[in-house]
Short mmCIF file of C-alpha atoms in Angstrom, two decimals:
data_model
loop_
_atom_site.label_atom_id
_atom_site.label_comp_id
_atom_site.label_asym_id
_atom_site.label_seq_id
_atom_site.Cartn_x
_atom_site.Cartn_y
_atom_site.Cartn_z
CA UNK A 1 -0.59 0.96 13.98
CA UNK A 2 -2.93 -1.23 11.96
CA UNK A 3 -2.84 -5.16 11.36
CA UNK A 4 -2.65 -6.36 8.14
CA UNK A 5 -0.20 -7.79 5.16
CA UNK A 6 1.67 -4.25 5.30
CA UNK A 7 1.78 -3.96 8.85
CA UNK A 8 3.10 -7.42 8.97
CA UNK A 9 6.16 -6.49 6.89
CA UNK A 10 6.80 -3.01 8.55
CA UNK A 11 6.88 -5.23 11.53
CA UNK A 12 9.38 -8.16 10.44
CA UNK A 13 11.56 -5.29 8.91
CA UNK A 14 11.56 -2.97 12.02
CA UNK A 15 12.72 -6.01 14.61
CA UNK A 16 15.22 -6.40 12.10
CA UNK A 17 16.87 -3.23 13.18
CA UNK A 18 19.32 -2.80 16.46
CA UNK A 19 17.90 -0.07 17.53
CA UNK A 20 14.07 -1.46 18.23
CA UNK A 21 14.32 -2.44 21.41
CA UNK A 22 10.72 -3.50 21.99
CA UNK A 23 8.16 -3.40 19.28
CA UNK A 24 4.40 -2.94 20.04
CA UNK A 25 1.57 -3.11 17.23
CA UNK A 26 -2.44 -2.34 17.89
CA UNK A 27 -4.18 -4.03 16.73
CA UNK A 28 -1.17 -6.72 15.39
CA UNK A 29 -2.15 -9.68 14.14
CA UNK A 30 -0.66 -13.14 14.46
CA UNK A 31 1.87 -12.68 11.82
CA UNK A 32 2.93 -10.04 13.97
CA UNK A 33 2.60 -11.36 17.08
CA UNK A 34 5.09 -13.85 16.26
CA UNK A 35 7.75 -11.15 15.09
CA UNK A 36 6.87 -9.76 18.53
CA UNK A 37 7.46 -12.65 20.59
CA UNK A 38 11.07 -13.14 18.54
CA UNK A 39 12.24 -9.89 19.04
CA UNK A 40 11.47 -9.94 22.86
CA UNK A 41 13.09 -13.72 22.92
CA UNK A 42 16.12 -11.82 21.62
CA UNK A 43 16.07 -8.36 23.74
CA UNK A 44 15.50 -10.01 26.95
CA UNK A 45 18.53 -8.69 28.18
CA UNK A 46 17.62 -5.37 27.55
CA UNK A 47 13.84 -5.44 28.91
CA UNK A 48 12.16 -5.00 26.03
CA UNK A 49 8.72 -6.46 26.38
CA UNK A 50 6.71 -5.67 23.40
CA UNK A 51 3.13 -7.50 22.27
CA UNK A 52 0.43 -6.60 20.06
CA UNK A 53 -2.48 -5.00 21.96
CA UNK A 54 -6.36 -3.67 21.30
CA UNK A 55 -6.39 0.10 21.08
CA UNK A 56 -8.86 2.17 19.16
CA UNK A 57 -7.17 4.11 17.22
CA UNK A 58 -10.04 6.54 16.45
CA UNK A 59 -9.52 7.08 20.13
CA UNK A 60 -6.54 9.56 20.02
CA UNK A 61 -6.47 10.20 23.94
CA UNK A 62 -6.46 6.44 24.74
CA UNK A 63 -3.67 6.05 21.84
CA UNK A 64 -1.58 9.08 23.69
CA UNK A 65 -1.74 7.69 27.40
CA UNK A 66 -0.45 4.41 25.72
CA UNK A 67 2.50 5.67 24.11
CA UNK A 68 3.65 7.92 26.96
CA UNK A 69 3.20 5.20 29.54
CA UNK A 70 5.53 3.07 27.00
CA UNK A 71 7.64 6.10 26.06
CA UNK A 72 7.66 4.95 22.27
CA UNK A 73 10.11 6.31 20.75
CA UNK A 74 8.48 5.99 16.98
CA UNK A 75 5.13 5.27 15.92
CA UNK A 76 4.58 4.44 12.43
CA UNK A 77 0.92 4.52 11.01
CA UNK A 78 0.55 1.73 8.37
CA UNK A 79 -3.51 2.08 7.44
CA UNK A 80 -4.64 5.52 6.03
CA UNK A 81 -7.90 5.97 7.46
CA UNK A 82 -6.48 6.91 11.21
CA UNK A 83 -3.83 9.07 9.28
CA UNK A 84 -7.14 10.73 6.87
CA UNK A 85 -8.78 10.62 11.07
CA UNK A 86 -5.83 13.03 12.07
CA UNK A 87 -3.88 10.47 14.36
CA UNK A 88 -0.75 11.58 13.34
CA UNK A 89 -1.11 14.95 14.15
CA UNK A 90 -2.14 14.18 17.61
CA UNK A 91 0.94 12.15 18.24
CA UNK A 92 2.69 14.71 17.01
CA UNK A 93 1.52 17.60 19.12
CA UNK A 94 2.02 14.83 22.39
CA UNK A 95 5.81 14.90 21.16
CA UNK A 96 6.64 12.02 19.92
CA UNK A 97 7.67 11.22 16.72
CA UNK A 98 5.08 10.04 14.01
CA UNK A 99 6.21 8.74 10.32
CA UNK A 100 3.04 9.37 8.48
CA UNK A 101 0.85 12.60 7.16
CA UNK A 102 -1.27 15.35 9.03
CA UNK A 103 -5.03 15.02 8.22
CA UNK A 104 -4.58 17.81 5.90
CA UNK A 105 -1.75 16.62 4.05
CA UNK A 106 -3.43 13.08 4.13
CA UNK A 107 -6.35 14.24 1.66
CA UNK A 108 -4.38 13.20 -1.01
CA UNK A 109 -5.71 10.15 -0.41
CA UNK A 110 -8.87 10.69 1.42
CA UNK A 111 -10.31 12.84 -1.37
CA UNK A 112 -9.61 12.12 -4.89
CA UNK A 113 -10.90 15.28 -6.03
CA UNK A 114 -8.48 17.26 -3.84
CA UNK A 115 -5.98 15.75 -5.51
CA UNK A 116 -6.55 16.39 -8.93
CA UNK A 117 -7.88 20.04 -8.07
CA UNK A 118 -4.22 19.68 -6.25
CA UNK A 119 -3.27 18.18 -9.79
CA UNK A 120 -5.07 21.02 -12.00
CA UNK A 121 -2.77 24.19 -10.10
CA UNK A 122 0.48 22.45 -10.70
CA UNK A 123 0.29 21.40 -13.54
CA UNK A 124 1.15 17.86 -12.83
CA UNK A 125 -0.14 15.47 -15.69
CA UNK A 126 -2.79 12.81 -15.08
CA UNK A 127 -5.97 12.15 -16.69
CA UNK A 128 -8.72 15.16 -17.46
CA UNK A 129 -11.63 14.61 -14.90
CA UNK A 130 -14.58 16.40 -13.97
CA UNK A 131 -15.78 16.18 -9.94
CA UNK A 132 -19.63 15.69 -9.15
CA UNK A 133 -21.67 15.73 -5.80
CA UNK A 134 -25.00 14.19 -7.17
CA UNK A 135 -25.91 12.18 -9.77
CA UNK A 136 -27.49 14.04 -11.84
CA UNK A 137 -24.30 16.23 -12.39
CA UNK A 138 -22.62 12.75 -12.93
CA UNK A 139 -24.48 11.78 -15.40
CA UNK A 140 -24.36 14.89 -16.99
CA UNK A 141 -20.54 14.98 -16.95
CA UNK A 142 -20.30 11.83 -18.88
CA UNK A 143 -21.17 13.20 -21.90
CA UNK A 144 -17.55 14.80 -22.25
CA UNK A 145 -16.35 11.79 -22.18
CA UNK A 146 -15.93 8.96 -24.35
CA UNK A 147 -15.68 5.67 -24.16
CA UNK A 148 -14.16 3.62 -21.84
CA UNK A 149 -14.98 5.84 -18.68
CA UNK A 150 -13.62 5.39 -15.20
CA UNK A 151 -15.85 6.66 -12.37
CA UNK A 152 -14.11 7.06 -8.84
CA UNK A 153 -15.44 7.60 -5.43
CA UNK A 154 -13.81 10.46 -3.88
CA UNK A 155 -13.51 9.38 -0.34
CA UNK A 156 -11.85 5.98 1.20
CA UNK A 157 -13.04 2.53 -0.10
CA UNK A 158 -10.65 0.09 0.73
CA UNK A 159 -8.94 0.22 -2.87
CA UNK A 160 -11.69 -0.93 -4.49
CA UNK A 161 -13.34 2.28 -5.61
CA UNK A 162 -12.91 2.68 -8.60
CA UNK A 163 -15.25 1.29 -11.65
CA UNK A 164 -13.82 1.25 -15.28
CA UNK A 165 -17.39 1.63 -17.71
CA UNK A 166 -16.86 -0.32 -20.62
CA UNK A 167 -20.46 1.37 -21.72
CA UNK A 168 -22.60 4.41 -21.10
CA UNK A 169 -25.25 1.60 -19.33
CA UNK A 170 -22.88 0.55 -16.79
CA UNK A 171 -21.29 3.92 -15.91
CA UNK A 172 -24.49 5.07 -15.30
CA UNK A 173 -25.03 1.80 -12.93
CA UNK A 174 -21.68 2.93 -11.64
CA UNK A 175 -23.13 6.28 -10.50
CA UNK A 176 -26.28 4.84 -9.43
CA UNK A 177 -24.24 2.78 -7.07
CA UNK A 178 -21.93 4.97 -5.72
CA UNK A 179 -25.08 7.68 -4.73
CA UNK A 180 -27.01 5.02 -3.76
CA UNK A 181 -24.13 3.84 -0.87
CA UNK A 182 -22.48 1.13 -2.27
CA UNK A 183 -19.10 2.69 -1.09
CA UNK A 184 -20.97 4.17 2.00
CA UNK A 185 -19.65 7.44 2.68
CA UNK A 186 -16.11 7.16 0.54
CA UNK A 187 -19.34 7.67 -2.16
CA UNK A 188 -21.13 10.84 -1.05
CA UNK A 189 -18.50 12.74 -4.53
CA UNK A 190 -17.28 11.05 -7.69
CA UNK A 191 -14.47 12.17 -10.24
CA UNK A 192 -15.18 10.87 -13.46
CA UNK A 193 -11.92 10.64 -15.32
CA UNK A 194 -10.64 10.05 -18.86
CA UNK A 195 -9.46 6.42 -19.16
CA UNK A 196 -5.94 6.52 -20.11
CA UNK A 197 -3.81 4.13 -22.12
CA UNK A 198 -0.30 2.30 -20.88
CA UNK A 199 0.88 0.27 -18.03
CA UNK A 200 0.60 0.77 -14.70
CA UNK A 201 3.24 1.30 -11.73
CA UNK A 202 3.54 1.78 -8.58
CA UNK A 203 6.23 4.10 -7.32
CA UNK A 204 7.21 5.26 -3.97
CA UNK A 205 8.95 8.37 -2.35
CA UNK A 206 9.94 9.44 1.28
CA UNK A 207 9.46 13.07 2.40
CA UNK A 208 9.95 14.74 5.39
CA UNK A 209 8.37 17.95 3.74
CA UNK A 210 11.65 19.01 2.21
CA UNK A 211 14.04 16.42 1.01
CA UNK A 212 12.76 14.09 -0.81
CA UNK A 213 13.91 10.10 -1.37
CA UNK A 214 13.03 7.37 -3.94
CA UNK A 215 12.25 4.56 -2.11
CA UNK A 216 11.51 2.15 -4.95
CA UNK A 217 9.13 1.06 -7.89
CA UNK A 218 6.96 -2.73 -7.84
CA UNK A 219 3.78 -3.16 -10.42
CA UNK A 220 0.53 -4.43 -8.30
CA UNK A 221 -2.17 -6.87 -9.71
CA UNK A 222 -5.65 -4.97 -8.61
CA UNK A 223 -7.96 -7.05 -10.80
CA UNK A 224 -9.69 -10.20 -8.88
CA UNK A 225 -9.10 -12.80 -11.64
CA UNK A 226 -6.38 -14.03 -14.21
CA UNK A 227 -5.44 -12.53 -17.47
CA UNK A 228 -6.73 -8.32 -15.50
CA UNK A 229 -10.24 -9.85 -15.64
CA UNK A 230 -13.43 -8.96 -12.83
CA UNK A 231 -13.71 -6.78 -10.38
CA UNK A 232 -11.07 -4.00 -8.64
CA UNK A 233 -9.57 -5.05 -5.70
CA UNK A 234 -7.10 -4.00 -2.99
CA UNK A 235 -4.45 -5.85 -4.86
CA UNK A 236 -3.75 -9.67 -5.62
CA UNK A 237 -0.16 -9.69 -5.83
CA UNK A 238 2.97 -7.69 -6.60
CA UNK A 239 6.29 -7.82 -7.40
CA UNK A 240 9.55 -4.74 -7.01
CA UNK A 241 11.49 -3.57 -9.03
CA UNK A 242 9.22 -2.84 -11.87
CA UNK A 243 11.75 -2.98 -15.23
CA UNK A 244 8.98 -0.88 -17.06
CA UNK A 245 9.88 1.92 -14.53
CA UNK A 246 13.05 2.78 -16.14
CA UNK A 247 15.74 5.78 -14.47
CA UNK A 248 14.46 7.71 -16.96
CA UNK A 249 10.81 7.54 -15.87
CA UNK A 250 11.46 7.59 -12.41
CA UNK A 251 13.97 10.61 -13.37
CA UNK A 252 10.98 12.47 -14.85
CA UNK A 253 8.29 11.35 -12.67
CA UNK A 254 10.48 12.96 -9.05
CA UNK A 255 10.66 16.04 -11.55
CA UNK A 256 6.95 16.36 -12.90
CA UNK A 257 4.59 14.81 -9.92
CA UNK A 258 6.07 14.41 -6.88
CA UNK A 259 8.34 17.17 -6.82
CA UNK A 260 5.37 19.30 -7.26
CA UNK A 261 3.07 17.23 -4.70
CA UNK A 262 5.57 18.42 -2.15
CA UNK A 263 6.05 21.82 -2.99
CA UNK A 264 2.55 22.48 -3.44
CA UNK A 265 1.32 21.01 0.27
CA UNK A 266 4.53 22.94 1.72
CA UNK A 267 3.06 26.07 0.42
CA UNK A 268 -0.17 26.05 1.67
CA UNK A 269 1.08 25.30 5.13
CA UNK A 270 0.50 21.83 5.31
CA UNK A 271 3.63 20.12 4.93
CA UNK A 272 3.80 16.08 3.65
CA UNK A 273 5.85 13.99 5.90
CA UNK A 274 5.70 10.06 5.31
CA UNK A 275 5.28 7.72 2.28
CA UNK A 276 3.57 9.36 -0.69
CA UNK A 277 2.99 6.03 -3.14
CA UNK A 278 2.47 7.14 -6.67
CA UNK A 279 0.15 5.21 -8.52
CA UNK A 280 0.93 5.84 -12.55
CA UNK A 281 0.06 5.05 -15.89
CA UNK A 282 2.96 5.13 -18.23
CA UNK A 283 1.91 7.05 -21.19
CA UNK A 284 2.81 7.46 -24.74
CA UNK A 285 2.82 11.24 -23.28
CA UNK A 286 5.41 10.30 -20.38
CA UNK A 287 3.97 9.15 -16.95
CA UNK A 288 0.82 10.24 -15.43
CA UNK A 289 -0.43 10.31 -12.01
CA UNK A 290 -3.09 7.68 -11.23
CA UNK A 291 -3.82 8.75 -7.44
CA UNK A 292 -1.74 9.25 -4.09
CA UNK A 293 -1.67 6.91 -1.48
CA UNK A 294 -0.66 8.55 1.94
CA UNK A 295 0.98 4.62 3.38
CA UNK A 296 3.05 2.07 1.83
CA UNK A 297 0.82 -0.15 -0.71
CA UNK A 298 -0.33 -3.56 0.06
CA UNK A 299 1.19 -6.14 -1.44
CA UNK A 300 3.74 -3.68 -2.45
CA UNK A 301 4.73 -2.70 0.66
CA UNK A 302 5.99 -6.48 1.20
CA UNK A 303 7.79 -6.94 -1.68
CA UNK A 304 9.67 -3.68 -1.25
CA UNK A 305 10.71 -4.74 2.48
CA UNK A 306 11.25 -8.31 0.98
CA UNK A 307 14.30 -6.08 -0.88
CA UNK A 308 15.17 -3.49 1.32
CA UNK A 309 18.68 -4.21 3.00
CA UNK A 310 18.70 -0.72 5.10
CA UNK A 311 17.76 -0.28 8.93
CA UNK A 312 13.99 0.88 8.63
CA UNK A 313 13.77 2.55 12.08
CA UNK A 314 16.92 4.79 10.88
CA UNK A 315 14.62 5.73 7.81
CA UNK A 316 11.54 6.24 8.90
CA UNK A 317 12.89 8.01 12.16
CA UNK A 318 14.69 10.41 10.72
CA UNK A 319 11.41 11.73 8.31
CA UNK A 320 9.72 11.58 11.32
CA UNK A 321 12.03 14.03 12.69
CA UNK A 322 12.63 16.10 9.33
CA UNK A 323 16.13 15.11 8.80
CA UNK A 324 15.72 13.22 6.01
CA UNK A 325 18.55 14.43 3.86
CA UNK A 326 21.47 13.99 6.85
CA UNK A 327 20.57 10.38 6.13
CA UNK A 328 22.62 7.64 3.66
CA UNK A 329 19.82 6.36 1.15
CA UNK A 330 18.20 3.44 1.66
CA UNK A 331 19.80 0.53 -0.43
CA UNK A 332 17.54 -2.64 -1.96
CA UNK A 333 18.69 -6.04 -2.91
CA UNK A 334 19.41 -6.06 -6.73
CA UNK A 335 16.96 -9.31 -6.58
CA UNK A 336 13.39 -9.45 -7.15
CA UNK A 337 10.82 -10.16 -5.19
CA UNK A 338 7.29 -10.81 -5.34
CA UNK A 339 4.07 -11.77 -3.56
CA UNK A 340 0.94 -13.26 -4.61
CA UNK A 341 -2.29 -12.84 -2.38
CA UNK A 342 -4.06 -15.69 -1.11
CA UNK A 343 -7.74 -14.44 -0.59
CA UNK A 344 -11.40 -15.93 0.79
CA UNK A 345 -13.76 -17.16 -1.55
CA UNK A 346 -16.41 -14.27 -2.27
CA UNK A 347 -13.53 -11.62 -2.44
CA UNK A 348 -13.94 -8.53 -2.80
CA UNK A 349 -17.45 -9.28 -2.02
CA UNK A 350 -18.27 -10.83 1.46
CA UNK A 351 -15.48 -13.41 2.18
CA UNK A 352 -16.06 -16.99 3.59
CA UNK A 353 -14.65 -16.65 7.19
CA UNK A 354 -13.62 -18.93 9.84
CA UNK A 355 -11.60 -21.29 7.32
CA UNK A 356 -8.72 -23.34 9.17
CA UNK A 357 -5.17 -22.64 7.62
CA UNK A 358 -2.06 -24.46 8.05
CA UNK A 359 0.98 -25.24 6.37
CA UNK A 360 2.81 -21.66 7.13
CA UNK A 361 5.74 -23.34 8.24
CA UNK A 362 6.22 -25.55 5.37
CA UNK A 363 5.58 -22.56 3.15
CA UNK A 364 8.54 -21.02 4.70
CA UNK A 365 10.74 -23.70 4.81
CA UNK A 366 12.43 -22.56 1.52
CA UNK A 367 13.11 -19.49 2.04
CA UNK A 368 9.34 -18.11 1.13
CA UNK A 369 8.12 -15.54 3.81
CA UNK A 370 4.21 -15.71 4.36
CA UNK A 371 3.02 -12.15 5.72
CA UNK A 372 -0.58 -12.57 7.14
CA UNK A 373 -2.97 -9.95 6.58
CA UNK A 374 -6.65 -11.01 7.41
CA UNK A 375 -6.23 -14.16 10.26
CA UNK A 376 -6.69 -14.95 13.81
CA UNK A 377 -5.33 -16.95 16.31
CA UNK A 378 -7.90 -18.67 19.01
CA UNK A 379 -6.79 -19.73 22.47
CA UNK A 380 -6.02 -22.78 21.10
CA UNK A 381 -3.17 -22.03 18.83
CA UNK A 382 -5.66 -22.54 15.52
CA UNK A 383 -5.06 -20.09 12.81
CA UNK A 384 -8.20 -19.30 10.63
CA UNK A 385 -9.34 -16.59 8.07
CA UNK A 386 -10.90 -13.32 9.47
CA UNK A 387 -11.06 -11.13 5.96
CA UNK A 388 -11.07 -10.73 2.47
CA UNK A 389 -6.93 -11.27 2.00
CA UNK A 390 -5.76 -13.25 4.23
CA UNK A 391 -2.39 -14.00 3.16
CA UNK A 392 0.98 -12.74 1.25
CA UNK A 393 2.91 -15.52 0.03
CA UNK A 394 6.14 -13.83 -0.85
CA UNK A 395 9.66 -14.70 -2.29
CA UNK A 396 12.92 -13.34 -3.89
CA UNK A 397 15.25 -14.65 -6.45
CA UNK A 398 17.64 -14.24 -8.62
CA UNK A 399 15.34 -13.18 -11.61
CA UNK A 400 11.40 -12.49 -11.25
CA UNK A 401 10.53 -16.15 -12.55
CA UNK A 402 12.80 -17.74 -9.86
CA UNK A 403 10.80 -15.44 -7.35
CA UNK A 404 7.29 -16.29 -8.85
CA UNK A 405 8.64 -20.07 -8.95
CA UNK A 406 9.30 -20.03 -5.07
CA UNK A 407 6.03 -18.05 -4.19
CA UNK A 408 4.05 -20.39 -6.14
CA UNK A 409 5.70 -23.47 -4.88
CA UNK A 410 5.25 -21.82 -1.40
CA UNK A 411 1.79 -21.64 -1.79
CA UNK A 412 1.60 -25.86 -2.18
CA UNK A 413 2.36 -26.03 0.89
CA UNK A 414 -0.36 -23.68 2.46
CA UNK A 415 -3.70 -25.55 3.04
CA UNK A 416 -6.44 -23.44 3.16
CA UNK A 417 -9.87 -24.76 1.59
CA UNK A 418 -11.47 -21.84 1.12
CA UNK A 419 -8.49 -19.76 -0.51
CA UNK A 420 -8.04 -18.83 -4.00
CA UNK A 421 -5.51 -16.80 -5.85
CA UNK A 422 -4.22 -15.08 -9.31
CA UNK A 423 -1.92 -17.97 -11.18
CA UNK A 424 -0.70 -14.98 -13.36
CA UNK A 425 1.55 -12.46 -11.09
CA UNK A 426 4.31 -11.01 -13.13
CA UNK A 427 3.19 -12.65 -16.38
CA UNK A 428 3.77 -9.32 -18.56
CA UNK A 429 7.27 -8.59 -16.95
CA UNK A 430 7.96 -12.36 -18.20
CA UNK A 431 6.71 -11.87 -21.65
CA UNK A 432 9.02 -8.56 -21.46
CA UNK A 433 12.36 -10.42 -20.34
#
């Protein structure tokens, strides 16, 4: 389910496997297609027929009567707003077997305040915060806080909201924007939250509501411009492992936050099963939790499947079926990767659409892989922009600067007019090694 950069890689990874048979996606994309029309080139024999089809996935009946006419053995749901919508559990209660969240258990991501409320009972660390549902109680808050000040809106917004005030003027404009529907409804709440000092990372963990399995670390790139500069976005580029993450930190972060997580949502009756991607800040004070993302991040989710050597369908079946811990753990290439986002003009504000791209072959020529996230294909066979990120231009090596070196030089070969992209992914793990 879903059709963008992630879903691309969940899809080039799951064909990978011997047991996928046929692969289906809705709504796909070309990137996908593609993957689709390789894997059924290759399982001919067997009948499998697979292709990327239109279903609205707010439409849970349609989405059923689909599945059982196909008798899918696995769904996995890559976007979290259908997971937020309660998709998976009504996949689940039509028997079949669903990696991703219940509704419930998915408000970890759809509500930032439920999290740190969530946060506040277990004692997990992350930043002090106070929740508002007006502004005037916003504004108010802000005087227990000093200065810089990040102001979040509490629903869904696409990764991008999340303001960090420099000054009292433009948290206030922050506020003012968020009430006023800048974020539409993702807006309707705020958390304002301490701003906290240290480096980022991203971290991920499998859970079928019990067991729970590290499933690797990568550091994302969410400001628009070079050097961290402009506006939040829903990431420019990634690359796994992170070094910063040591064994130590990911030691105490399993034991201190997502331990917890789980334990906590098991208790009140609504049990995690999926992905739960840990955004940190590592601390002077040990690691923090950022927020929870119920879905694999994107780009991270490409770099990690750029690495990942296991069969995904034996993974992400067995959460789905709560026998996570019968399982071997998944293994990952000792080799970096990394991916740098290609984007429209305008991003993250209104994108330039239509733009003709070409060159995806000669960008993987070397090796690269190019997972497309916002394209289309016409009846033609022309491939042309259709969102904000359009593509993942994405590598491995030997070290991180041979990976960056090959993603880079991948992206020569990509001609797109109207794309830009960060020149700096990975720059402070460089300065580090």
């Amino acid at each position: 389910m879903g059709g963008g950069g992630r879903e691309h890689a969940l899809a080039w990874k799951l064909a990978q496997s011997p047991r996928c048979a046929a692969l289906w996606a809705s709504p796909g994309n070309p990137g996908i297609a593609a993957v689709i029309a390789e894997l059924n080139a290759q399982r001919d024999h067997a009948g499998g027929h697979g292709a990327c089809i239109a279903l609205d996935l707010a439409d849970h009946a349609a989405v059923l009567g689909f599945c059982g006419a196909q008798e899918i053995g696995l769904i996995v749901v890559g976007p979290e707003a259908p997971l937020v919508d309660g998709l998976a559990d009504s996949l689940r209660a039509g028997g079949f077997a669903v990696f991703g969240p219940s509704s419930a258990a998915a408000q970890l991501e759809g509500s930032k305040g439920f999290t740190k409320d969530l946060c506040a009972r277990a004692g997990i660390p992350t930043a002090d915060f106070v929740k508002a549902s007006d502004a005037a109680a916003a504004r108010q808050a802000l005087a227990g806080f000093g200065l810089p000040v990040v102001i979040k809106a509490d629903g869904l917004a696409a990764g991008k909201g999340v303001i960090i005030a420099e000054s009292s003027a433009q948290a206030e404009a922050a506020i003012d924007d968020m009430f006023g529907g800048g974020f539409g409804s993702a807006g309707a709440a705020v958390v304002i939250e301490e701003f906290m000092e240290g480096e980022e990372a991203s971290f991920f963990a499998l859970t079928d509501g019990a067991t729970i399995m590290p499933f690797g670390s990568a550091q994302d790139h969410k400001r628009v411009g070079d050097g961290d500069t402009g506006p939040n976005t829903g990431g420019m580029g990634a690359y796994s492992p992170a070094s910063v993450f040591t064994p130590t930190l990911e030691a105490e972060t399993l034991t201190r936050i997502i331990a917890p997580t789980v334990k906590a949502l098991a208790d009140a009756g609504t049990p995690y099963t999926g992905v739960l991607f840990a955004g940190l800040m590592l601390t002077s004070e040990g690691p923090k939790l950022i927020e929870y993302n119920c879905r694999f991040g994107d780009p991270e989710c490409q770099v990690l499947m750029m690495r990942l050597e296991s069969d995904l369908v034996e993974i992400l079946l067995a959460c789905a079926q709560d026998r996570l811990g019968a399982i071997v753990p998944p293994v990952f290439s000792p080799d970096p990767a990394l991916t740098v986002v290609i984007a429209a003009k305008g991003y993250p504000g209104p994108p330039a659409k239509g733009g003709l791209i070409e060159g995806i072959a000669e960008a993987e020529a070397d090796g690269a892989r190019v997972f497309q996230a916002g394209t289309t294909l016409s009846a033609g066979g022309v491939l042309s922009a259709s969102g904000g990120r359009i593509l993942n231009v994405s590598a491995s090596g030997e070290t991180v600067r041979d990976a960056r070196d090959k993603a880079y030089a991948a992206i020569g070969a990509v001609r797109y007019a109207d794309g830009f992209w960060r020149h700096d992914i990975a720059d402070r793990e460089l300065k580090r090694t």
